[in-house]
Amino acid sequence: MCLSNIIYRRLFEPIKKNRMMRPVRYPRSIFFIISNEFSERFNYYGMRTVLALYLTQKLAYSNDTATVIYHVFTSLAYFFPLMGAILADSWLGKFKTILYLSIVYCAGSTLIALGAIPPLNLPATWMTVLGLLFIAVGSGGIKPCVSAFGGDQFKLPEQAAQLAKFFSLFYFSINAGSLISTTLTPILREDVHCFGENNCFSLAFGVPAVLMILAIVIFVCGRARYTINKPSGNMIVLVFKCIGNALSVRSKERGTNPRQHWLDYAESRYGKGIVADIKSLLKILILYIPLPVFWALFDQQGSRWTFQATRMDGEVAGYTIKPDQMQVINPLLILAFIPVFESVIYPLLSKIGIRRPLQKLSLGGLLAGAAFVLSGFVEIALDRTNAVLPAAHESQLRIFNGLPCDYRFHTDIPNLTGFNVPSRGAFEALHIDVPATNTTFQFRAETSEIGCVRENMTEFSGTFYLQPGNAVSYFISRKGGRSNLVEYADTAEKDRNGLPLMRLLANVRTTKHISLRHNRDATVVYNVPLNQYDQLAVTEGEYGVYVGEREIATVKLSPGGVYTLILDEFLENEFNLQTHIITPSNSVHMLWLVPQYVVITAGEVMFSITGLEFSYSQAPESMKSVIQAFWLLTVAIGNMLVVFIAEAKFVQSQSLEFFLFAALMFLDMGLFMVLAMRYRYSDSGASPDSIEVDSSSGKKQHDPLAISESLSERSAKSTTYANEAFRED
């Protein structure tokens, strides 16, 4: 017997002892469907939460390329529900569709998890791309089937009230799965160290993959208890067939038998009822034209906004917020905002004339634009902490002086003929124009200070090698009783993982063992080899700098900072340590992101929940499932819009890109308002002024075909109407 059956009997059988008192018993199969949905949503949101950082930090994609991959994946995940619905309703049925596509889904999760295990040395890039494709097919394909399959377990109209409770429980499981995984997977990614690395992406992907396997096992265990209906045809297919027939007949009969509306040409085959319903559907779909822009902004929480968080300081009262953990703000705020909007915000808006759904939807879109204005200003603040990198025609020169005397340099570099490098200090020239035909420049350095004159280190000369688009650094040290200049390649770029980067330049008289030891965590020790000038990524915090077993100084290394430490042994076993900041640390706090999350979540409540509820109430009974499919399609198109803008690179600055999206959203809502003013509400559905949002679910309504209790009350009539239409076809 499956473990899920045992759990069910132990927990739920005692509650059912009074079942004879009820006219119709609550379906036992619901336990398996709810458990399956929780596990599946845990997998999806957990994987997606850490995906953007995995693409940049482990697969070495640029932020732009990672953004493209992330949004192509999200777009496919919202496109395949259309295919899943057709597959279930026309061929396989809901049970087989869910089962088969869940196996595809599980294969994708396993591929990504295995590719993230370093010792296996698997082709992680290709396994990740293939795994994401499998997850998009599986997750998207089962999305429209699971909730509908749950609805099939109830007898209507006798169990209409129980069906409504099922949907509340169903969306609670979605909330629970997404909320827990969004919180947990960033912790597994960063706080767990595995395979000798400072993070553990393999575990962050592996735990959701195990949950997906569990989801399949639970779903299969309920097989004997399910009510399984045979495929009866898909309304989406019927709509496209009807439109195709209308266009075909119109091309033949437009001259001989003109009709009032182009869809009227399909009446002879599909009947007036279906044609009239499709006309009503098209009226709503016209309003959908501007909607993808909202999703283009909204879904950047997992890509651009997460990358934004990686360059910020997340420390709060001793705990460090992970960049990808910021995404948990959205579902938490959704839970808080829905009752607040119902009891406070909407009554206040009605007093100033904003009552109708399309008005609220417009305001939600404007709020999304405002959120991106806020993110643009945050990005401007972050720009001040970014690394200064050379342009294609420029080179950067840094000189670090490890000796206890100042040097004066004379060069033939244009506009840089002379400069000073202070004792144990640094000189930077960040914008040197370098022609491609001349990259070598001569220099002579001299000092008149007694200490260096006594040690015969008064002057030296040589050549600077400057390459366009690159940075080069030189270190003045003591060697063989003379001053010596060491050249090494340099960069001011921040670490991809947001860790501090440090480089030690040591001017010591004899070989020494030098180490950095974390003051809080004794297990964190970094041995720094001499005569190697590579940058070292270290854990943030305060360190003691040790020569042998003697602590000579302390240094604080903050997230995102790039540091060069100069260690000078000026007397036998007497040391001086100087810290130079090459790139500032992440000084802007991560909590400055909260306002933009608050604003876009408020926009989501007004846009997503109100928009879908409006669409459902206004669509004809036979078109309820069709309108939901097209609603998901707007999400897919919106994500492809992000891909287009990221690839087109209309602007080079990230802050300008945020402002570009905000301006696009404001213009888009202007178009939507024009279309909304021309729309005439249908009187067949609920009153447009009395449409309410289902506050029982508290979940993003665009995600799992979320619908309120009105669905459970109307589903029987809608299904009957649709079946009649297919029989006519």
XYZ file of C-alpha atoms in Angstrom:
729
model
C 0.000 0.000 0.000
C 1.292 3.473 -0.841
C 2.508 5.560 2.067
C 0.067 8.319 1.060
C -2.855 5.885 1.507
C -1.644 4.998 4.993
C -1.311 8.673 5.957
C -4.748 9.382 4.559
C -6.426 6.577 6.498
C -4.728 7.486 9.771
C -5.501 11.191 9.540
C -8.806 11.371 7.755
C -10.729 8.138 8.387
C -11.618 9.068 12.027
C -13.099 12.318 10.782
C -15.344 10.411 8.362
C -17.143 8.314 10.999
C -20.141 10.581 10.749
C -20.240 10.379 6.955
C -23.687 8.773 6.973
C -25.066 12.076 8.210
C -24.021 13.760 4.950
C -25.970 13.345 1.735
C -22.807 13.102 -0.432
C -19.400 12.091 0.921
C -16.445 14.408 0.336
C -14.221 12.807 -2.354
C -11.257 10.978 -0.832
C -9.244 11.556 -3.985
C -8.916 15.270 -3.167
C -6.184 14.529 -0.585
C -3.935 13.151 -3.327
C -4.622 16.040 -5.709
C -3.947 18.696 -3.049
C -0.726 16.967 -1.948
C 0.399 16.648 -5.560
C -0.218 20.343 -6.200
C 1.735 21.382 -3.095
C 4.754 19.312 -4.151
C 4.626 20.477 -7.754
C 4.401 24.170 -6.826
C 7.231 23.725 -4.323
C 9.357 22.380 -7.155
C 8.477 25.116 -9.639
C 8.859 28.144 -7.391
C 11.882 26.718 -5.566
C 13.739 26.072 -8.818
C 12.763 29.414 -10.358
C 13.780 31.390 -7.268
C 17.467 30.457 -7.575
C 17.554 30.021 -11.367
C 18.792 33.497 -12.324
C 21.700 33.360 -9.876
C 22.625 29.844 -11.011
C 22.808 31.004 -14.624
C 25.188 33.851 -13.769
C 27.218 32.452 -10.870
C 27.709 28.845 -11.993
C 27.097 28.793 -15.734
C 28.902 32.149 -16.190
C 26.183 33.762 -18.312
C 26.030 37.543 -18.356
C 23.098 39.228 -16.625
C 21.523 40.004 -20.006
C 21.831 36.434 -21.284
C 20.568 35.017 -17.989
C 17.591 37.386 -18.188
C 16.830 36.137 -21.703
C 16.998 32.460 -20.650
C 14.881 33.100 -17.544
C 12.116 34.862 -19.455
C 12.127 32.446 -22.413
C 11.608 29.675 -19.866
C 8.809 31.579 -18.102
C 7.185 32.392 -21.427
C 7.154 28.722 -22.448
C 5.756 27.733 -19.044
C 2.764 29.988 -19.740
C 2.430 29.015 -23.390
C 2.220 25.248 -22.903
C -0.997 25.397 -20.821
C -2.725 25.952 -24.152
C -1.208 22.730 -25.456
C -1.889 20.866 -22.220
C -5.562 21.784 -22.259
C -5.943 20.628 -25.869
C -4.045 17.394 -25.168
C -6.194 16.583 -22.118
C -9.580 17.497 -23.565
C -9.081 16.106 -27.059
C -6.918 12.975 -26.668
C -5.461 11.725 -23.385
C -7.837 12.957 -20.721
C -6.789 14.884 -17.624
C -5.376 11.969 -15.599
C -2.996 10.664 -18.278
C -1.981 14.193 -19.298
C -1.061 15.063 -15.707
C 0.806 11.781 -15.223
C 2.777 11.777 -18.476
C 3.717 15.455 -18.351
C 4.651 15.170 -14.671
C 7.206 12.533 -15.671
C 8.606 14.958 -18.268
C 8.591 17.646 -15.570
C 10.451 15.346 -13.158
C 13.061 14.493 -15.803
C 13.747 18.205 -16.297
C 14.180 18.854 -12.569
C 16.515 15.862 -12.267
C 18.644 17.009 -15.211
C 19.195 20.441 -13.664
C 19.976 18.990 -10.220
C 22.488 16.480 -11.610
C 24.140 19.105 -13.796
C 24.677 21.275 -10.701
C 26.790 18.593 -8.926
C 30.441 19.578 -9.629
C 32.146 16.165 -9.081
C 30.048 14.572 -11.831
C 31.586 16.920 -14.432
C 28.445 16.735 -16.552
C 27.671 19.288 -19.302
C 25.743 21.530 -16.900
C 24.888 24.196 -19.485
C 23.153 21.850 -21.918
C 21.535 19.851 -19.119
C 20.131 23.066 -17.656
C 18.720 24.314 -20.954
C 17.197 20.910 -21.738
C 15.902 20.586 -18.179
C 14.235 23.994 -18.351
C 12.525 23.000 -21.604
C 11.201 19.806 -20.000
C 9.985 21.735 -16.940
C 8.249 24.320 -19.136
C 6.462 21.560 -21.073
C 5.542 19.648 -17.914
C 4.619 22.542 -15.647
C 2.744 24.425 -18.343
C 1.024 21.319 -19.675
C -0.439 20.226 -16.340
C -1.312 23.768 -15.212
C -4.859 23.844 -16.677
C -5.512 20.183 -15.852
C -4.947 19.756 -12.118
C -7.579 22.158 -10.790
C -10.071 20.991 -13.433
C -9.314 17.358 -12.561
C -10.017 18.185 -8.929
C -13.337 19.684 -9.981
C -14.214 16.451 -11.797
C -14.193 14.604 -8.461
C -17.373 16.389 -7.300
C -20.981 15.768 -8.249
C -22.779 18.929 -9.282
C -24.970 20.595 -8.248
C -25.149 18.500 -5.012
C -21.553 19.296 -4.038
C -21.257 22.885 -5.246
C -20.417 24.149 -1.742
C -17.825 21.414 -1.248
C -16.304 22.254 -4.633
C -15.919 25.877 -3.587
C -14.058 24.761 -0.448
C -11.849 22.553 -2.593
C -10.702 25.542 -4.635
C -9.865 27.448 -1.463
C -7.853 24.470 -0.203
C -6.287 24.000 -3.616
C -4.979 27.564 -3.780
C -3.879 27.396 -0.167
C -1.641 24.462 -1.137
C -0.227 26.568 -3.979
C 0.509 29.394 -1.541
C 2.102 27.029 0.954
C 4.294 25.323 -1.659
C 5.494 28.561 -3.236
C 6.003 30.420 0.042
C 7.993 27.637 1.717
C 10.160 26.920 -1.319
C 10.843 30.610 -2.035
C 12.078 30.969 1.535
C 13.951 27.658 1.781
C 15.824 27.255 -1.506
C 17.918 30.455 -1.148
C 19.009 29.166 2.285
C 19.995 25.808 0.773
C 21.828 27.645 -1.993
C 23.940 29.953 0.175
C 24.077 28.703 3.767
C 24.861 25.068 2.929
C 28.399 24.383 1.682
C 28.889 21.255 -0.413
C 31.525 19.735 -2.704
C 34.134 22.188 -1.408
C 32.213 25.266 -2.580
C 30.776 28.203 -0.636
C 27.267 27.443 -1.886
C 25.165 24.425 -2.805
C 23.056 24.885 -5.931
C 22.877 21.106 -6.323
C 20.915 20.872 -3.062
C 18.785 23.912 -3.909
C 17.719 22.146 -7.121
C 17.807 18.627 -5.667
C 15.251 19.165 -2.900
C 12.578 20.498 -5.333
C 13.381 17.590 -7.689
C 12.734 15.108 -4.865
C 9.450 16.891 -4.128
C 8.481 16.477 -7.792
C 9.143 12.732 -7.598
C 7.021 12.665 -4.457
C 4.272 14.538 -6.294
C 4.099 11.796 -8.949
C 4.072 9.029 -6.335
C 1.237 10.716 -4.415
C -0.756 11.290 -7.593
C -0.421 7.662 -8.727
C -1.382 6.366 -5.272
C -4.805 7.959 -5.648
C -5.495 6.276 -9.006
C -8.134 3.888 -7.683
C -10.110 6.700 -6.036
C -10.285 9.143 -8.957
C -13.314 9.944 -11.053
C -11.840 9.971 -14.569
C -13.857 11.463 -17.390
C -13.146 10.656 -21.011
C -11.937 13.449 -23.354
C -14.897 15.276 -24.841
C -13.236 17.854 -27.071
C -11.581 21.187 -26.428
C -13.315 24.531 -26.731
C -10.066 26.289 -27.714
C -9.800 24.028 -30.760
C -13.429 24.705 -31.589
C -12.897 28.477 -31.447
C -10.001 28.321 -33.909
C -11.916 25.967 -36.192
C -14.893 28.310 -36.195
C -12.720 31.338 -36.964
C -10.937 29.420 -39.730
C -14.236 28.348 -41.235
C -15.576 31.905 -41.127
C -12.523 33.280 -42.946
C -12.631 30.499 -45.521
C -16.327 30.909 -46.304
C -16.005 34.705 -46.306
C -13.309 34.574 -48.992
C -15.705 32.601 -51.199
C -19.059 34.279 -50.463
C -18.145 37.880 -49.610
C -19.231 39.116 -53.027
C -22.293 36.910 -53.539
C -23.661 36.577 -50.005
C -22.416 39.455 -47.786
C -22.967 39.197 -43.997
C -23.114 41.860 -41.293
C -20.114 40.422 -39.352
C -17.264 38.329 -40.719
C -17.940 35.599 -38.106
C -21.491 35.236 -39.390
C -20.076 33.225 -42.282
C -19.544 30.316 -39.859
C -23.184 30.187 -38.690
C -24.202 27.549 -41.215
C -21.758 25.048 -39.692
C -21.375 26.070 -36.039
C -24.710 27.697 -35.272
C -25.650 31.131 -34.008
C -24.915 30.302 -30.365
C -21.220 29.534 -30.785
C -20.741 32.404 -33.237
C -22.353 34.856 -30.806
C -20.164 33.567 -27.971
C -16.992 33.956 -30.021
C -18.016 37.520 -30.875
C -18.283 38.252 -27.151
C -14.938 36.544 -26.605
C -13.244 38.724 -29.220
C -14.573 41.867 -27.534
C -12.697 40.855 -24.394
C -9.584 39.751 -26.279
C -9.302 43.221 -27.833
C -8.755 44.475 -24.282
C -6.012 41.881 -23.852
C -3.756 43.509 -26.473
C -1.995 45.863 -23.982
C -1.914 43.372 -21.086
C 1.390 41.572 -21.857
C 3.358 44.703 -20.934
C 2.262 44.322 -17.303
C 3.668 40.776 -17.167
C 6.877 42.005 -18.812
C 7.373 44.188 -15.754
C 5.939 41.862 -13.124
C 8.030 38.784 -13.916
C 11.306 40.709 -13.740
C 11.148 40.200 -9.976
C 12.947 36.905 -10.588
C 15.549 38.297 -13.000
C 16.463 42.000 -13.136
C 15.288 42.760 -9.578
C 17.162 39.723 -8.236
C 20.339 40.865 -9.998
C 19.732 44.286 -8.496
C 19.594 42.726 -5.025
C 22.957 40.967 -5.521
C 24.647 44.388 -5.487
C 23.046 45.450 -2.217
C 23.712 45.001 1.494
C 21.305 42.457 3.003
C 22.456 42.439 6.631
C 19.645 42.955 9.140
C 20.308 42.476 12.868
C 23.026 39.909 12.280
C 21.132 37.998 9.551
C 21.956 38.445 5.883
C 19.002 38.432 3.484
C 19.758 36.456 0.341
C 19.156 38.330 -2.945
C 16.760 35.667 -4.231
C 14.878 35.646 -0.920
C 13.496 39.108 -1.690
C 11.001 37.403 -4.003
C 9.154 36.035 -0.962
C 7.875 39.570 -0.303
C 5.371 39.245 -3.131
C 3.321 36.249 -1.887
C 3.476 37.556 1.692
C 2.133 40.936 0.612
C -0.554 39.273 -1.509
C -1.887 37.520 1.589
C -1.939 40.819 3.471
C -3.220 43.040 0.670
C -6.310 41.147 -0.472
C -8.363 41.729 2.704
C -6.988 45.282 3.001
C -8.031 46.119 -0.538
C -11.470 44.593 -0.032
C -12.207 46.390 3.222
C -10.311 49.670 2.834
C -8.771 50.469 -0.569
C -11.680 49.635 -2.863
C -14.278 51.521 -0.726
C -11.982 54.566 -0.777
C -11.491 54.304 -4.535
C -15.232 54.035 -5.088
C -15.676 57.391 -3.359
C -13.542 59.052 -6.036
C -15.303 57.260 -8.885
C -13.011 54.238 -9.440
C -15.532 51.408 -9.191
C -15.499 49.430 -12.404
C -13.089 46.512 -12.963
C -11.398 48.078 -15.992
C -10.713 51.228 -13.981
C -9.086 49.187 -11.225
C -7.122 47.204 -13.791
C -5.821 50.440 -15.355
C -4.728 51.725 -11.963
C -2.949 48.419 -11.304
C -0.961 48.821 -14.501
C 0.015 52.374 -13.578
C 1.232 51.106 -10.201
C 3.478 48.595 -11.988
C 4.979 51.457 -13.983
C 5.498 53.416 -10.767
C 7.296 50.407 -9.248
C 9.786 50.481 -12.118
C 10.339 54.198 -11.626
C 11.320 53.364 -8.044
C 13.607 50.558 -9.215
C 15.232 52.996 -11.638
C 16.074 55.404 -8.808
C 17.450 52.520 -6.709
C 19.611 51.560 -9.688
C 20.967 55.112 -9.913
C 22.026 54.830 -6.262
C 23.645 51.464 -7.020
C 25.559 52.930 -9.959
C 27.685 54.866 -7.485
C 28.947 51.574 -6.041
C 29.583 49.891 -9.403
C 33.049 49.166 -10.691
C 34.567 51.719 -13.070
C 35.591 49.723 -16.144
C 37.602 50.911 -19.160
C 35.811 51.674 -22.403
C 36.868 49.939 -25.626
C 39.338 52.738 -26.480
C 40.596 53.201 -22.912
C 42.999 51.524 -20.550
C 43.326 51.711 -16.780
C 46.594 52.031 -14.888
C 47.063 51.350 -11.163
C 50.342 51.525 -9.301
C 50.658 50.261 -5.713
C 53.675 51.288 -3.667
C 54.863 48.745 -1.104
C 57.841 50.827 0.037
C 58.002 53.404 2.869
C 58.774 56.354 0.567
C 57.021 58.417 -2.093
C 57.913 58.065 -5.773
C 57.613 60.584 -8.581
C 56.836 59.099 -12.030
C 57.672 60.684 -15.377
C 56.048 59.091 -18.476
C 55.363 59.719 -22.149
C 51.658 58.818 -21.759
C 49.625 61.668 -23.298
C 48.037 63.864 -20.622
C 49.783 61.829 -17.911
C 53.397 62.969 -18.031
C 53.908 63.086 -14.282
C 52.308 61.841 -11.076
C 53.156 60.813 -7.498
C 52.638 57.448 -5.813
C 52.633 57.884 -2.012
C 54.333 55.582 0.458
C 52.331 52.344 0.879
C 49.672 54.056 -1.210
C 48.141 53.760 -4.651
C 47.743 55.744 -7.851
C 44.861 55.218 -10.287
C 44.314 56.520 -13.814
C 40.977 55.091 -14.923
C 40.458 56.735 -18.315
C 43.614 56.692 -20.451
C 42.968 56.989 -24.189
C 45.121 54.357 -25.861
C 45.476 54.182 -29.654
C 45.518 50.649 -30.999
C 48.791 51.369 -32.822
C 50.742 52.424 -29.720
C 50.325 50.524 -26.454
C 53.806 50.824 -24.905
C 54.909 53.849 -22.886
C 58.203 54.597 -21.118
C 58.512 55.736 -17.511
C 61.127 56.776 -14.952
C 60.488 56.839 -11.194
C 62.574 58.579 -8.535
C 62.594 59.404 -4.838
C 64.756 61.525 -2.597
C 63.580 60.200 0.767
C 66.322 59.091 3.135
C 64.972 55.580 3.783
C 65.032 54.592 0.124
C 68.277 56.500 -0.626
C 69.992 54.556 2.155
C 68.845 51.241 0.643
C 69.881 52.299 -2.874
C 66.292 52.443 -4.162
C 66.333 56.021 -5.422
C 65.160 55.411 -8.998
C 64.158 52.853 -11.588
C 62.731 52.907 -15.123
C 60.863 50.661 -17.523
C 57.861 50.277 -19.825
C 54.111 50.407 -19.210
C 52.050 48.061 -21.425
C 48.525 49.419 -21.824
C 45.890 47.552 -23.848
C 42.592 49.143 -24.985
C 39.641 47.831 -22.974
C 41.874 46.361 -20.241
C 43.323 47.319 -16.867
C 46.891 46.724 -15.751
C 48.476 47.160 -12.327
C 52.044 47.446 -11.070
C 53.465 46.802 -7.602
C 56.606 48.524 -6.334
C 58.438 46.184 -3.985
C 61.910 45.393 -2.658
C 63.950 42.640 -4.304
C 67.639 41.943 -3.963
C 68.212 45.239 -2.194
C 66.713 47.244 -5.076
C 63.272 48.557 -5.938
C 61.346 46.283 -8.267
C 58.192 46.752 -10.376
C 55.860 43.744 -10.784
C 53.142 43.785 -13.452
C 49.863 41.817 -13.233
C 46.482 41.866 -14.993
C 43.797 43.601 -12.999
C 40.056 44.177 -12.907
C 37.761 46.210 -10.707
C 34.697 44.092 -11.416
C 32.676 42.834 -8.459
C 32.357 39.147 -7.680
C 29.408 37.428 -9.387
C 28.362 35.895 -6.075
C 28.416 39.234 -4.284
C 31.412 38.176 -2.135
C 34.320 40.486 -1.242
C 37.347 40.189 -3.512
C 40.817 40.805 -2.064
C 44.384 40.760 -3.348
C 47.461 40.830 -1.104
C 50.619 42.582 -2.300
C 53.388 41.659 0.134
C 56.766 43.378 0.419
C 58.561 41.079 2.881
C 62.254 40.502 3.565
C 62.058 36.686 3.795
C 59.433 34.062 2.985
C 56.491 34.271 5.383
C 53.273 32.293 5.926
C 50.404 34.754 5.658
C 46.739 33.949 6.380
C 43.371 35.629 6.908
C 41.288 34.266 9.796
C 37.638 35.185 10.264
C 37.060 36.781 13.656
C 33.601 35.226 14.152
C 33.967 31.840 12.463
C 37.220 30.103 13.338
C 36.700 27.564 10.547
C 37.032 30.265 7.870
C 40.757 30.566 7.161
C 42.387 31.674 3.886
C 46.075 30.992 3.263
C 47.496 33.692 0.987
C 50.474 32.580 -1.113
C 53.262 35.084 -1.783
C 54.239 36.175 -5.293
C 50.791 35.296 -6.624
C 48.600 38.274 -7.284
C 45.286 36.615 -8.101
C 42.103 37.961 -6.541
C 40.613 35.820 -3.788
C 36.849 35.664 -3.141
C 36.255 35.414 0.609
C 33.355 35.305 3.020
C 32.304 38.742 4.213
C 33.283 39.892 7.692
C 36.187 41.076 9.821
C 39.489 39.205 9.538
C 42.698 39.035 11.461
C 45.761 39.202 9.206
C 48.377 36.763 10.488
C 52.070 36.396 9.693
C 52.768 32.929 10.985
C 50.850 32.770 14.260
C 51.151 36.481 14.967
C 48.224 38.798 14.256
C 49.543 42.048 12.835
C 46.289 43.814 11.833
C 42.572 43.455 11.231
C 40.650 44.225 8.067
C 36.936 44.339 7.307
C 35.842 42.957 3.931
C 32.259 43.820 2.960
C 30.013 42.186 0.316
C 30.706 43.326 -3.221
C 33.868 45.247 -2.328
C 37.134 44.844 -4.238
C 40.203 45.376 -2.053
C 43.971 45.469 -2.423
C 46.006 44.937 0.772
C 49.610 46.180 0.878
C 51.810 44.473 3.467
C 55.225 46.052 4.071
C 57.911 44.573 6.339
C 59.779 47.831 7.003
C 62.004 46.286 9.746
C 62.759 42.699 10.646
C 59.353 41.220 11.760
C 57.804 44.694 11.891
C 54.850 45.074 9.518
C 52.576 47.754 8.144
C 49.261 46.870 6.458
C 47.291 49.304 4.290
C 43.880 48.569 2.747
C 42.902 50.190 -0.563
C 39.325 50.042 -1.848
C 39.307 49.510 -5.600
C 35.516 49.154 -5.908
C 33.119 50.204 -3.128
C 31.180 47.519 -1.285
C 27.411 47.034 -1.517
C 26.512 50.001 0.656
C 22.902 50.471 -0.500
C 20.685 48.375 1.771
C 18.471 45.673 0.288
C 15.440 46.962 2.194
C 15.333 49.884 -0.267
C 13.817 47.323 -2.649
C 10.778 46.893 -0.409
C 8.905 49.993 -1.733
C 9.014 48.760 -5.325
C 7.833 45.294 -4.225
C 4.979 46.872 -2.267
C 3.892 49.009 -5.211
C 4.052 46.238 -7.828
C 2.200 43.819 -5.523
C -0.535 46.402 -5.008
C -0.631 46.697 -8.788
C -0.891 42.922 -9.096
C -3.903 42.781 -6.791
C -5.700 45.412 -8.874
C -4.518 44.137 -12.246
C -4.240 40.365 -12.100
C -7.029 39.355 -9.731
C -9.497 41.997 -10.921
C -8.616 41.394 -14.575
C -9.167 37.649 -14.499
C -12.338 37.969 -12.458
C -13.646 40.580 -14.925
C -12.791 38.330 -17.877
C -14.492 35.335 -16.320
C -17.644 37.261 -15.452
C -17.914 38.842 -18.900
C -17.137 35.755 -20.986
C -20.035 33.599 -22.222
C -20.552 30.342 -20.314
C -19.005 28.267 -23.099
C -15.893 30.453 -23.244
C -14.778 30.414 -19.587
C -11.857 28.040 -20.162
C -10.881 29.786 -23.404
C -10.610 33.197 -21.762
C -8.400 31.751 -19.030
C -6.103 30.183 -21.650
C -5.693 33.523 -23.386
C -5.067 35.207 -20.040
C -2.102 32.870 -19.508
C -1.003 33.572 -23.061
C -0.622 37.287 -22.211
C 1.885 36.231 -19.532
C 3.879 34.283 -22.132
C 3.900 37.210 -24.558
C 4.931 39.616 -21.800
C 7.989 37.535 -20.963
C 8.993 37.431 -24.609
C 8.797 41.235 -24.599
C 11.480 41.266 -21.888
C 13.614 38.987 -24.066
C 13.235 41.358 -27.016
C 14.200 44.472 -25.036
C 17.110 42.717 -23.312
C 18.465 41.477 -26.640
C 17.851 44.728 -28.543
C 19.819 46.734 -25.928
C 18.003 49.984 -26.635
C 19.847 51.524 -23.677
C 23.169 50.622 -22.071
C 22.318 51.685 -18.529
C 20.209 49.375 -16.350
C 18.548 52.366 -14.683
C 17.514 53.706 -18.092
C 16.132 50.280 -18.976
C 13.937 50.378 -15.854
C 12.707 53.859 -16.796
C 12.094 52.587 -20.363
C 9.855 49.808 -19.036
C 8.036 52.329 -16.816
C 7.403 54.665 -19.761
C 6.233 51.727 -21.887
C 3.816 50.718 -19.109
C 2.365 54.219 -18.822
C 1.868 54.461 -22.605
C 0.422 50.957 -22.652
C -2.132 51.840 -19.966
C -3.061 54.928 -21.966
C -3.948 52.637 -24.885
C -5.816 50.310 -22.534
C -7.899 53.178 -21.142
C -8.927 54.147 -24.674
C -9.993 50.566 -25.386
C -11.736 50.306 -22.008
C -13.812 53.425 -22.640
C -15.148 51.811 -25.817
C -16.013 48.541 -24.086
C -19.653 47.848 -23.219
C -20.115 45.562 -20.231
C -22.156 42.412 -20.767
C -25.254 42.143 -18.613
C -25.144 38.329 -18.739
C -22.445 38.139 -16.076
C -22.115 39.822 -12.744
C -22.671 43.548 -12.422
C -19.446 45.322 -13.326
C -19.647 47.435 -10.200
C -20.153 44.466 -7.933
C -17.436 42.093 -9.136
C -15.498 40.993 -6.087
C -12.143 39.347 -5.709
C -11.954 35.953 -4.079
C -10.019 36.652 -0.904
C -10.009 33.050 0.203
C -7.138 31.988 -1.996
C -4.726 34.844 -1.512
C -2.683 33.684 -4.489
C -1.510 35.268 -7.705
C -4.548 34.620 -9.808
C -2.712 34.564 -13.112
C -0.668 31.537 -12.153
C -2.729 28.360 -11.756
C -5.902 29.373 -13.558
C -7.131 30.718 -10.248
C -10.851 31.357 -10.157
C -13.211 32.168 -7.351
C -16.350 30.452 -6.175
C -18.200 31.677 -9.245
C -16.344 29.007 -11.238
C -17.636 26.189 -9.109
C -21.176 27.484 -9.433
C -21.048 27.830 -13.205
C -18.740 25.010 -14.270
C -21.475 22.466 -14.794
C -23.450 24.720 -17.160
C -20.284 25.761 -18.980
C -19.173 22.151 -19.542
C -22.603 21.131 -20.797
C -22.695 24.053 -23.255
C -19.217 23.231 -24.520
C -20.030 19.553 -25.043
C -23.111 20.485 -27.026
C -20.992 22.716 -29.228
C -18.498 19.922 -29.917
C -21.310 17.574 -30.848
C -22.496 20.150 -33.363
C -18.963 20.273 -34.776
